[in-house]
Amino acid sequence: MNNLTPTREQRTAALEGLGCKRKRVEDIRFTQGKGNYVDDLKLPGMLHGDFVRSPHAHARVKSINSEEALKVPGVLAVITAETLKTVNLAWMPTLAGDVQMVLADGKVLFQNQEVAFVVATDRYAADDGINKVVVEYEPLPALIDPFKAMDKDAPVLREDLVGKTTGAHGPRKHHNHIFEWTVGDKDLTDAAFKKADVTIKEMISYHRTHPSPLETCQCVCSFDKIRGELTIWGTFQAPHVIRTVVSLIAKLPEQKIHVISPDIGGGFGNKVGAYPGYICAAVASIVTGKPVKWVEDRIENLTATSFARDYHMTTEIAATKDGKVTGLRVHVLADHGAFDACADPSKWPAGFFNIVTGSYDFPTAHLSVDGIYTNKAPGGVAYRCSFRVTEAAYCIERGMDILAQKLGMDPAELRLKNFIKAEQFPYHSALGWEYDSGDYHTAMMKMMETVKYAELRKEQAEKRAAFKRGETREIMGLGVSFFTEIVGAGPSKNCDILGIAMFDSCEIRMHPTGAGIARMGTKSQGQGHETTWAQIIATEIGIPADNIMVEEGNTDTAPYGLGTYGSRSTPVAGAAIAMAARKIKAKAQMIAAYRLEVHEDDLEWDIDGFRVKGLPEKTMSMKDICWAAYNSVPPGMEPGLEAVSYYDPPNMTYPFGAYICVMDIDVDTGVYKVRRFYALDDCGTRINPMIIEGQVHGGLTEAFAIAMGQEIRYDETGNVVTGSFMDFFMPTAVETPHWETDFTVTPSPHHPIGAKGVGESPNVGGVPAFSNAVNDAFSFLGSTHIQMPHDYWRNWRAAKNLGVFA
Ligand code: CDP
């Protein structure tokens, strides 16, 4: 070795592997405006489609007259449910086992429901066309309040289901009932409540909101009549699933369908499901033989594509008088809108809501969920959360604060007293999950020490006293939140989408020069997969991340995968990537042994290649092995160096975190100020700390939006009153608080590199932190629970209701 020989540290750093703050490779094109999104696609002869939508939330469609529309220059066709019936596509199956109208068939069930699809030579002509389609409606009473859905005299929404007493998830109790889902031990839980020293009961609502990615949902469909092939470019978070669904419902052979997700401008769950726009654009292309583009506008996206949350959770906790929890009972009224189009794994009608016991050692729990129909848009997607986990975290984290208030205990102390202890992992929760790993006490203590929690509580007590003396009109809240997430759907034994097990995949091909291409079944929508997936491979096989090209989103080239949502990419595809890389390494070891003329077992791995045990100068680098794989492999071995892995995880991963929000609220105006927000996340092994930080910043900003103002709100007739960014709170850099981030590392014991997901954790933990801060601020005035979102007006109203203006 001379002084030009790189050190071990230099060799490791050159790989830019696990733990490196590698700069995002995709940003080279994004920051120069060179991303390639669906709407950038311009094909020769391309047509444009746009929807006629219902102004009513509930109405019978008496007639649709397209005569005048067809006279508009450029308008070529108006597609209605009657047209779709000729190809058996008037209704489509949903991911939740229901069916959904593609275009209004006899009636409309929510405002802005798709009624007709106008196809024209350009978007402007299509828009002119939709204004000329005359639809005659007979308005019907709208059902908006979920608590009235199962009233005896509630209007019948789904006439197609009349007489059906069983749905996809069991018996239906009422004409607007979808399913009842129960988990846990009811008798044991009831007994715990009978014996309890202290109980709390509160109706905690998580309002309806929307993922609202900056790029709306869109597609271009192009049918090649000669080849009988359909190519769809779309904003799909799960392109392979879309291909399978299109094949099943359009009866086209799957190999003749090509689905391509180009760059995607945010998804957050909004781009998982199948929307009428995709079906109509495909049918229009098949009919006209021309490519057809459909691009939603903002109002359409907010009002007609998948919403999130809308869970109304009656929450009860039983405890001893010294604050040990003994039982949890939750009933959820789940408002699913007009069709049950929730994007959950098939067997989970309320997603993974049964993670609702959270981070606490509940000896027993019982959960029941009733899904119901209302005259609202369908959906129920995991908006930056893993299948109703954020609802569950909000429910238990508000519940714990309410219990602390009743017991007169500090909320942090109550949590510390009830945490699952590090030595209890793997931990079996009362509602059926096996938590893989965690060290909650360490995380909580780190948070409390960093923010000087005890001093903050002292300051709060002084401020409260000053408020009572009339010396200040400002109140202070400390929002503590400790969450446990469940991500990485999922083991095939309990998770599938339309019967397809939720594994994920990776294919790696190494080229002779020591470079390679890796393809996955996932699809980044901004999470930086092109950067981080290469980092996993770099550490596993000793090839610099820069030499690995990552490609996702083309069903013709990528191995079958279930896509990216619910922070499943790292837990599932991340594992598949490591396993595929290990197959490459195993073959590489055989090639190296042959070339170095030793037995394989005499080799050991050393950062970027193999060396002979005991003879450190006898080495072969991975780069050289790649070359050898194409010219001198051992006799009998196939040349080449590539591998595929389909990974079926043995369990989910359970990331966790300790958050705190310090907030000041002016009671006279309701104006709040987030003084400090500290977020500690534990996502196991950290692939790229810089990307994790970005994920946490983004997730916290969305949590801030949801907790403090963002809402899809309806008036009593079913009009959406927050249908644009004028009313739907979308924070900019001006409103967004400063974020402090921190971490602990508790690796997942079953993941090949110990990593857990992180993308949605900040949303899951952030919302209760904000809401607990507001509720904590008002609690000394006698309030127990104030519903979200906590905008200025609602804060002012809370102050008024609590008598501060008397
Ligand atoms: O499924 P999705 O990509 O939305 O979520 P994720 O698996 O939590 O990953 C989000 C981003 O954070 C990806 O670029 C991951 O590679 C990165 N990440 C990381 O660097 N380390 C982790 N332990 C988890 C995620």
Short mmCIF file of C-alpha atoms in Angstrom, two decimals, residues 585-594 597-605 610-613 634 637:
data_model
loop_
_atom_site.label_atom_id
_atom_site.label_comp_id
_atom_site.label_asym_id
_atom_site.label_seq_id
_atom_site.Cartn_x
_atom_site.Cartn_y
_atom_site.Cartn_z
CA LYS A 585 -22.94 -10.95 -4.57
CA ALA A 586 -23.29 -14.72 -4.14
CA LYS A 587 -22.60 -15.31 -7.82
CA ALA A 588 -19.81 -12.74 -7.73
CA GLN A 589 -18.18 -14.70 -4.91
CA MET A 590 -18.11 -17.85 -7.03
CA ILE A 591 -16.55 -15.95 -9.93
CA ALA A 592 -13.96 -14.33 -7.64
CA ALA A 593 -13.06 -17.70 -6.07
CA TYR A 594 -12.52 -19.21 -9.52
CA GLU A 597 -8.01 -19.93 -7.44
CA VAL A 598 -9.34 -20.46 -3.92
CA HIS A 599 -12.44 -22.02 -2.42
CA GLU A 600 -15.41 -19.65 -2.02
CA ASP A 601 -15.33 -20.13 1.73
CA ASP A 602 -11.80 -18.77 1.77
CA LEU A 603 -13.05 -15.38 0.61
CA GLU A 604 -14.33 -12.54 2.74
CA TRP A 605 -16.18 -9.39 1.72
CA PHE A 610 -13.57 -9.95 -2.06
CA ARG A 611 -10.22 -10.74 -0.50
CA VAL A 612 -8.65 -14.04 0.44
CA LYS A 613 -8.84 -14.65 4.19
CA PRO A 634 -16.26 -20.97 -13.79
CA MET A 637 -21.75 -21.42 -14.84
#
